[in-house]
Short mmCIF file of C-alpha atoms in Angstrom, two decimals:
data_model
loop_
_atom_site.label_atom_id
_atom_site.label_comp_id
_atom_site.label_asym_id
_atom_site.label_seq_id
_atom_site.Cartn_x
_atom_site.Cartn_y
_atom_site.Cartn_z
CA MET A 1 -72.31 20.79 -49.35
CA VAL A 2 -73.44 21.27 -45.75
CA GLU A 3 -70.68 21.17 -43.13
CA ALA A 4 -71.22 20.11 -39.40
CA LYS A 5 -68.57 19.33 -36.88
CA ARG A 6 -64.64 19.87 -37.32
CA MET A 7 -62.84 16.97 -38.83
CA LYS A 8 -60.93 14.75 -36.55
CA PHE A 9 -57.49 13.31 -36.59
CA GLY A 10 -55.92 10.20 -35.04
CA THR A 11 -52.81 8.38 -35.02
CA PHE A 12 -52.38 4.73 -36.32
CA HIS A 13 -49.61 2.31 -34.54
CA LEU A 14 -48.78 -0.95 -36.15
CA MET A 15 -45.55 -1.17 -34.17
CA GLU A 16 -43.15 -2.64 -36.82
CA GLN A 17 -39.91 -3.77 -35.93
CA PRO A 18 -37.04 -3.27 -38.20
CA PHE A 19 -34.08 -5.60 -36.82
CA THR A 20 -32.02 -2.36 -36.20
CA LYS A 21 -34.46 -1.86 -33.29
CA SER A 22 -35.26 -4.00 -30.22
CA GLU A 23 -38.88 -4.54 -29.11
CA ALA A 24 -38.12 -2.34 -26.10
CA GLN A 25 -37.04 0.57 -28.29
CA VAL A 26 -40.17 0.00 -30.55
CA TYR A 27 -42.34 0.38 -27.62
CA ALA A 28 -40.46 3.21 -26.01
CA GLU A 29 -40.71 5.26 -29.41
CA HIS A 30 -44.47 4.62 -29.62
CA ILE A 31 -44.78 5.81 -25.91
CA GLU A 32 -42.98 8.82 -27.08
CA GLN A 33 -45.57 9.29 -29.98
CA PHE A 34 -48.61 8.71 -27.80
CA LYS A 35 -47.44 11.34 -25.52
CA LEU A 36 -46.87 13.82 -28.43
CA ALA A 37 -50.03 13.05 -29.99
CA ASP A 38 -51.73 14.09 -26.87
CA LYS A 39 -49.53 17.18 -26.27
CA LEU A 40 -50.28 18.46 -29.94
CA GLY A 41 -53.96 17.99 -29.92
CA PHE A 42 -54.57 14.85 -31.93
CA ASP A 43 -58.11 13.42 -31.09
CA SER A 44 -57.24 9.69 -30.94
CA VAL A 45 -54.72 7.00 -31.04
CA TRP A 46 -55.31 3.52 -32.59
CA LEU A 47 -53.77 0.30 -31.58
CA THR A 48 -53.64 -2.97 -33.68
CA GLU A 49 -53.12 -6.65 -32.98
CA HIS A 50 -50.95 -9.15 -34.73
CA HIS A 51 -49.51 -12.75 -33.70
CA PHE A 52 -46.46 -14.51 -34.96
CA SER A 53 -45.23 -11.94 -37.30
CA SER A 54 -41.76 -13.30 -37.58
CA VAL A 55 -39.50 -13.94 -40.46
CA PRO A 56 -40.81 -17.47 -41.31
CA TYR A 57 -44.29 -15.82 -41.89
CA VAL A 58 -42.98 -12.59 -43.43
CA PRO A 59 -39.99 -13.54 -45.65
CA ASP A 60 -37.72 -11.29 -47.35
CA VAL A 61 -38.21 -8.56 -44.78
CA ASP A 62 -35.50 -7.59 -42.43
CA GLY A 63 -37.63 -7.27 -39.30
CA GLU A 64 -41.02 -8.10 -37.65
CA TYR A 65 -44.36 -6.81 -39.11
CA CYS A 66 -45.89 -6.12 -35.94
CA VAL A 67 -45.00 -6.57 -31.97
CA CYS A 68 -48.25 -5.42 -30.56
CA ALA A 69 -49.82 -8.65 -29.64
CA SER A 70 -52.22 -7.28 -26.94
CA PRO A 71 -53.63 -3.92 -27.90
CA TYR A 72 -55.55 -3.69 -24.49
CA ALA A 73 -52.25 -4.05 -22.53
CA MET A 74 -51.09 -1.32 -24.60
CA ALA A 75 -54.13 0.85 -24.09
CA CYS A 76 -53.84 0.80 -20.56
CA ALA A 77 -50.17 2.06 -20.81
CA VAL A 78 -51.44 4.83 -23.06
CA ALA A 79 -54.21 5.58 -20.56
CA MET A 80 -51.61 6.19 -17.96
CA ILE A 81 -49.49 8.60 -19.99
CA THR A 82 -52.29 10.75 -21.80
CA GLU A 83 -55.15 12.85 -20.60
CA ASN A 84 -57.36 13.79 -23.59
CA VAL A 85 -56.88 11.39 -26.71
CA ARG A 86 -59.34 8.80 -27.11
CA ILE A 87 -57.89 5.27 -27.47
CA GLY A 88 -59.15 2.81 -30.14
CA THR A 89 -58.28 -0.61 -31.26
CA ALA A 90 -57.85 -1.10 -35.10
CA VAL A 91 -58.41 -3.70 -34.47
CA LYS A 92 -59.01 -6.41 -31.70
CA ILE A 93 -59.31 -9.67 -33.41
CA LEU A 94 -62.41 -11.09 -31.78
CA PRO A 95 -62.14 -14.67 -33.20
CA LEU A 96 -58.68 -15.29 -31.52
CA GLU A 97 -59.86 -15.00 -27.94
CA HIS A 98 -62.44 -15.90 -25.61
CA PRO A 99 -64.88 -13.09 -25.47
CA LEU A 100 -65.08 -12.80 -21.70
CA LEU A 101 -61.27 -11.99 -21.63
CA THR A 102 -61.65 -9.31 -24.29
CA ALA A 103 -64.59 -7.92 -22.57
CA GLU A 104 -62.51 -7.81 -19.16
CA GLU A 105 -59.52 -6.26 -20.72
CA ALA A 106 -61.38 -3.59 -22.66
CA ALA A 107 -63.48 -2.72 -19.66
CA MET A 108 -60.30 -2.30 -17.53
CA ALA A 109 -58.70 0.08 -20.36
CA ASP A 110 -61.98 2.10 -20.25
CA ILE A 111 -61.90 2.54 -16.52
CA LEU A 112 -58.04 3.40 -16.38
CA SER A 113 -58.45 5.93 -19.12
CA GLY A 114 -61.48 7.70 -17.73
CA GLY A 115 -63.93 6.47 -20.36
CA ARG A 116 -62.00 7.04 -23.66
CA ILE A 117 -61.70 3.60 -25.14
CA ASP A 118 -63.17 2.95 -28.84
CA PHE A 119 -63.94 -0.63 -29.33
CA GLY A 120 -62.63 -1.46 -32.74
CA VAL A 121 -63.04 -5.06 -33.85
CA GLY A 122 -62.41 -7.30 -36.72
CA LEU A 123 -62.39 -10.79 -38.09
CA GLY A 124 -58.62 -11.11 -38.89
CA TYR A 125 -57.24 -11.89 -42.17
CA ARG A 126 -53.73 -13.59 -41.69
CA LYS A 127 -54.31 -17.30 -42.00
CA TYR A 128 -51.02 -18.26 -40.10
CA GLU A 129 -52.25 -16.26 -36.91
CA PHE A 130 -55.35 -18.50 -36.74
CA GLU A 131 -53.24 -21.64 -37.50
CA GLY A 132 -50.82 -20.75 -34.53
CA LEU A 133 -53.80 -20.56 -32.18
CA ARG A 134 -55.46 -23.75 -33.76
CA ILE A 135 -58.63 -21.73 -34.70
CA PRO A 136 -59.90 -22.97 -38.17
CA VAL A 137 -59.82 -19.75 -40.13
CA GLU A 138 -63.14 -20.68 -42.01
CA GLU A 139 -64.86 -20.08 -38.52
CA LYS A 140 -63.95 -16.57 -38.18
CA LEU A 141 -67.16 -14.98 -39.11
CA GLU A 142 -69.33 -17.01 -36.98
CA ARG A 143 -66.96 -16.67 -34.18
CA PHE A 144 -66.76 -12.93 -34.62
CA ASN A 145 -70.55 -12.60 -34.33
CA GLU A 146 -70.78 -14.78 -31.44
CA ALA A 147 -68.06 -12.96 -29.63
CA LEU A 148 -69.45 -9.61 -30.37
CA GLU A 149 -72.75 -10.78 -28.93
CA ILE A 150 -71.28 -12.10 -25.77
CA ILE A 151 -69.05 -8.98 -25.17
CA LEU A 152 -71.90 -6.50 -25.54
CA GLY A 153 -74.38 -8.74 -23.40
CA VAL A 154 -71.83 -8.99 -20.47
CA TRP A 155 -71.23 -5.12 -20.62
CA THR A 156 -74.85 -4.25 -20.62
CA THR A 157 -76.91 -7.06 -18.74
CA GLU A 158 -76.80 -7.54 -14.97
CA GLU A 159 -77.13 -11.30 -15.29
CA PHE A 160 -75.86 -12.71 -18.55
CA SER A 161 -75.66 -16.19 -19.92
CA TYR A 162 -75.25 -17.67 -23.34
CA GLU A 163 -75.01 -20.79 -25.20
CA GLY A 164 -73.53 -20.75 -28.66
CA LYS A 165 -71.74 -22.72 -30.96
CA PHE A 166 -68.04 -21.86 -29.85
CA TRP A 167 -68.71 -20.34 -26.44
CA SER A 168 -71.04 -20.91 -23.59
CA VAL A 169 -71.24 -18.51 -20.67
CA PRO A 170 -72.85 -19.49 -17.32
CA ARG A 171 -75.36 -16.84 -15.73
CA MET A 172 -72.89 -14.02 -14.48
CA THR A 173 -72.41 -10.55 -13.71
CA LEU A 174 -69.14 -9.17 -15.29
CA VAL A 175 -66.57 -7.37 -13.13
CA PRO A 176 -65.19 -4.99 -14.13
CA ARG A 177 -67.49 -3.27 -16.63
CA PRO A 178 -66.76 -0.11 -18.83
CA ILE A 179 -67.61 3.27 -17.43
CA GLN A 180 -68.79 4.49 -20.93
CA LYS A 181 -72.60 3.55 -21.01
CA PRO A 182 -74.21 1.56 -22.67
CA HIS A 183 -70.77 0.59 -23.67
CA PRO A 184 -67.81 1.94 -25.46
CA PRO A 185 -68.47 2.93 -29.10
CA VAL A 186 -68.17 -0.14 -31.39
CA TRP A 187 -66.12 0.24 -34.68
CA VAL A 188 -66.17 -2.52 -37.28
CA ALA A 189 -63.22 -3.10 -39.82
CA THR A 190 -64.97 -3.64 -43.02
CA ARG A 191 -64.28 -4.34 -46.85
CA LEU A 192 -66.30 -1.87 -48.70
CA GLY A 193 -68.46 -2.34 -51.67
CA THR A 194 -71.46 -4.51 -50.04
CA HIS A 195 -74.93 -3.39 -48.91
CA GLU A 196 -74.96 -6.15 -46.34
CA VAL A 197 -71.82 -5.02 -44.47
CA ILE A 198 -72.82 -1.59 -44.45
CA ASP A 199 -76.44 -2.36 -43.44
CA TYR A 200 -75.10 -4.70 -40.71
CA VAL A 201 -73.04 -1.91 -39.23
CA ALA A 202 -75.66 0.85 -39.45
CA SER A 203 -78.45 -1.39 -38.19
CA HIS A 204 -76.41 -1.81 -35.10
CA GLY A 205 -75.43 1.63 -34.60
CA TYR A 206 -71.75 0.74 -35.16
CA HIS A 207 -69.07 2.70 -37.08
CA MET A 208 -66.86 1.60 -39.99
CA LEU A 209 -63.08 1.55 -40.11
CA SER A 210 -61.49 1.23 -43.44
CA ALA A 211 -58.18 1.58 -44.81
CA TRP A 212 -57.12 1.58 -48.55
CA ALA A 213 -60.02 2.08 -50.52
CA PRO A 214 -59.55 4.86 -53.00
CA PRO A 215 -61.76 8.13 -52.41
CA ASP A 216 -64.67 7.25 -54.94
CA GLN A 217 -65.04 3.68 -53.33
CA LEU A 218 -65.23 5.48 -49.91
CA GLY A 219 -67.51 8.00 -51.27
CA GLN A 220 -70.12 5.32 -52.49
CA ALA A 221 -69.78 3.84 -49.13
CA TYR A 222 -70.45 6.97 -47.27
CA LYS A 223 -73.75 7.52 -49.36
CA LEU A 224 -74.76 3.96 -48.55
CA MET A 225 -73.99 4.34 -44.84
CA ARG A 226 -76.07 7.63 -44.79
CA GLU A 227 -79.10 5.77 -46.44
CA ALA A 228 -78.71 2.85 -44.14
CA ARG A 229 -78.59 5.21 -41.12
CA SER A 230 -81.51 7.07 -42.35
CA ASN A 231 -83.69 3.95 -42.80
CA GLN A 232 -82.67 3.10 -39.07
CA GLY A 233 -83.77 6.64 -37.88
CA LEU A 234 -80.02 7.32 -36.66
CA ASP A 235 -78.07 10.49 -36.42
CA MET A 236 -76.68 11.69 -39.81
CA ASP A 237 -73.80 13.26 -38.13
CA PHE A 238 -71.70 10.30 -37.60
CA PRO A 239 -67.89 9.53 -37.87
CA PHE A 240 -66.96 8.22 -41.24
CA THR A 241 -63.19 7.03 -41.07
CA CYS A 242 -60.23 5.86 -43.08
CA VAL A 243 -56.62 5.06 -42.40
CA ARG A 244 -53.84 6.49 -44.50
CA HIS A 245 -49.98 6.78 -44.39
CA VAL A 246 -48.89 10.44 -43.63
CA PHE A 247 -45.71 12.03 -43.86
CA VAL A 248 -45.35 15.69 -43.95
CA ALA A 249 -42.01 17.58 -44.70
CA GLU A 250 -41.37 21.29 -45.71
CA SER A 251 -41.73 20.36 -49.32
CA ASP A 252 -42.61 17.62 -51.82
CA GLU A 253 -38.93 17.38 -52.81
CA GLU A 254 -38.00 16.76 -49.15
CA ALA A 255 -40.61 14.40 -48.27
CA LYS A 256 -39.45 12.46 -51.25
CA ARG A 257 -35.78 12.51 -50.31
CA LYS A 258 -36.52 11.58 -46.78
CA GLY A 259 -39.48 9.31 -46.71
CA THR A 260 -39.28 7.03 -49.96
CA GLU A 261 -37.07 4.28 -48.55
CA TYR A 262 -39.54 3.85 -45.53
CA VAL A 263 -42.51 3.72 -47.81
CA ASP A 264 -40.71 1.16 -49.91
CA TYR A 265 -40.03 -1.11 -46.52
CA TYR A 266 -43.56 -0.90 -45.67
CA MET A 267 -44.65 -1.85 -49.05
CA LYS A 268 -42.28 -4.66 -49.12
CA SER A 269 -43.40 -5.99 -45.56
CA THR A 270 -47.00 -6.32 -46.48
CA ALA A 271 -46.95 -7.33 -50.06
CA GLN A 272 -47.36 -11.05 -49.69
CA PHE A 273 -50.79 -10.20 -47.88
CA ARG A 274 -52.38 -8.15 -50.52
CA PRO A 275 -51.56 -6.85 -53.79
CA ILE A 276 -49.99 -3.24 -53.60
CA GLY A 277 -49.33 -0.90 -56.48
CA ASP A 278 -48.81 2.69 -57.49
CA HIS A 279 -52.48 3.45 -56.70
CA GLU A 280 -51.88 2.86 -53.01
CA ARG A 281 -48.72 5.05 -53.11
CA GLY A 282 -50.94 7.68 -54.63
CA GLN A 283 -53.17 7.48 -51.83
CA MET A 284 -50.62 8.23 -49.10
CA VAL A 285 -50.80 11.68 -47.59
CA PHE A 286 -47.17 12.33 -48.50
CA GLY A 287 -45.41 15.48 -49.22
CA GLY A 288 -45.23 19.18 -48.38
CA PRO A 289 -48.11 20.90 -46.18
CA GLU A 290 -50.07 21.98 -49.28
CA THR A 291 -49.97 18.82 -51.01
CA CYS A 292 -51.03 16.93 -47.77
CA ILE A 293 -54.16 19.40 -47.47
CA GLU A 294 -55.05 18.71 -51.09
CA LYS A 295 -55.04 15.17 -50.36
CA ILE A 296 -57.10 15.44 -47.14
CA GLN A 297 -59.57 17.89 -48.74
CA GLU A 298 -60.14 15.16 -51.63
CA LEU A 299 -61.08 12.56 -49.05
CA ASN A 300 -63.25 15.08 -47.20
CA GLU A 301 -65.03 16.29 -50.41
CA VAL A 302 -65.14 13.22 -52.36
CA ALA A 303 -65.25 10.33 -49.84
CA GLY A 304 -67.12 11.89 -46.92
CA ILE A 305 -64.12 11.28 -44.55
CA ASN A 306 -64.42 13.45 -41.42
CA ASN A 307 -61.99 11.32 -39.19
CA LEU A 308 -58.70 10.48 -40.58
CA ILE A 309 -56.52 8.24 -38.87
CA CYS A 310 -52.89 9.08 -39.61
CA TRP A 311 -50.17 6.25 -39.94
CA MET A 312 -47.07 8.43 -39.06
CA ASN A 313 -44.71 5.69 -37.78
CA PHE A 314 -44.31 3.31 -40.58
CA GLY A 315 -41.49 1.40 -42.43
CA GLY A 316 -38.92 1.96 -39.54
CA LEU A 317 -39.02 5.80 -39.73
CA PRO A 318 -36.72 7.25 -36.99
CA ILE A 319 -38.73 8.52 -34.38
CA ASP A 320 -37.34 12.19 -34.70
CA MET A 321 -38.54 12.16 -38.24
CA VAL A 322 -42.07 10.90 -37.05
CA LYS A 323 -42.20 13.57 -34.37
CA ALA A 324 -41.21 16.28 -37.00
CA SER A 325 -43.76 14.97 -39.19
CA MET A 326 -46.22 15.08 -36.41
CA SER A 327 -45.40 18.60 -35.34
CA LEU A 328 -45.53 19.97 -38.93
CA PHE A 329 -48.93 18.14 -39.49
CA VAL A 330 -50.48 20.08 -36.55
CA GLU A 331 -48.90 23.35 -37.30
CA GLU A 332 -49.40 23.62 -40.84
CA VAL A 333 -52.00 20.81 -42.04
CA MET A 334 -54.34 20.38 -39.46
CA PRO A 335 -55.89 23.90 -38.74
CA LYS A 336 -56.87 24.26 -42.41
CA CYS A 337 -58.30 20.62 -42.47
CA ARG A 338 -60.28 21.28 -39.27
CA GLU A 339 -62.14 23.83 -41.37
CA PHE A 340 -63.39 21.28 -43.80
CA GLY A 341 -65.71 20.16 -41.29
CA ALA A 342 -67.66 16.86 -41.33
CA VAL A 343 -69.46 16.94 -44.64
CA GLN A 344 -72.99 15.62 -44.65
CA GLN A 345 -73.11 14.41 -48.16
CA ALA A 346 -70.30 13.29 -50.39
CA ALA A 347 -69.76 15.38 -53.48
CA GLU A 348 -71.43 13.87 -56.59
#
């Protein structure tokens, strides 16, 4: 196995709101977490987007699933309070908004952050979000493709025009534009398992965002991505990323005692949207430092993961517990995992 650059780590921010907290408190706690991530040496923070995540849509859960409706508004806030972390969206749901607005919002965030934006995009998967905005969910793939073409077009073309099925753009020059050239890195949320999706991502020079696939499936996708990038003549040193819940305590027993109720809350809040079982619990990076290191090493060696996005504030965890877990992760887990490097080929 050949190693390259060091492994990287980010933090993921869904911004759940248990009814024990106000929206203002949720935002304030994540602001604390952004500042700490920057101070501790995390490489990135990642912001999500959801709409109408209220009780009528998420029954039997004592809280809101997500209160981050505008990831680029939040990205601008993050830009003002951090200096080093990259700021990604995981993801901006492209079919839900006019692409010119998305292009402007992301460009502003890129400027305010000094060129730290990672443009993570996806189709969306919650039907009620499309219904609430009166957008036919069956159109989401076509809308996604059209929106991304427009956004990249206005970012890179001095005078751009477009005639599409859903949007038309008169000849214009977009202001403002991102300061990263030709544009911020593009990350696409993908469901693994198809050559077509991976070929699409690789052929455009984009990066993949994935979440809950087990290591063996991620490893297969990694090999397909290497093959596709090789066919395109692209660099083999590329980020291969997944999201995992991460909770670190002094020991496995302490992690179980302190963290289990918050894992249970998260599982309950998302169960209606996709089936969840013990296999997903088993994929969490959860336990004492040595257990967490072993989990991350498996992701690196079996799946090719060299960029782990750590979901550390989940299920209503008190902010003091989140910050303690982050600090312990950086002190005891991250230094050893940095040494794993970015594997160039997943283990057979």
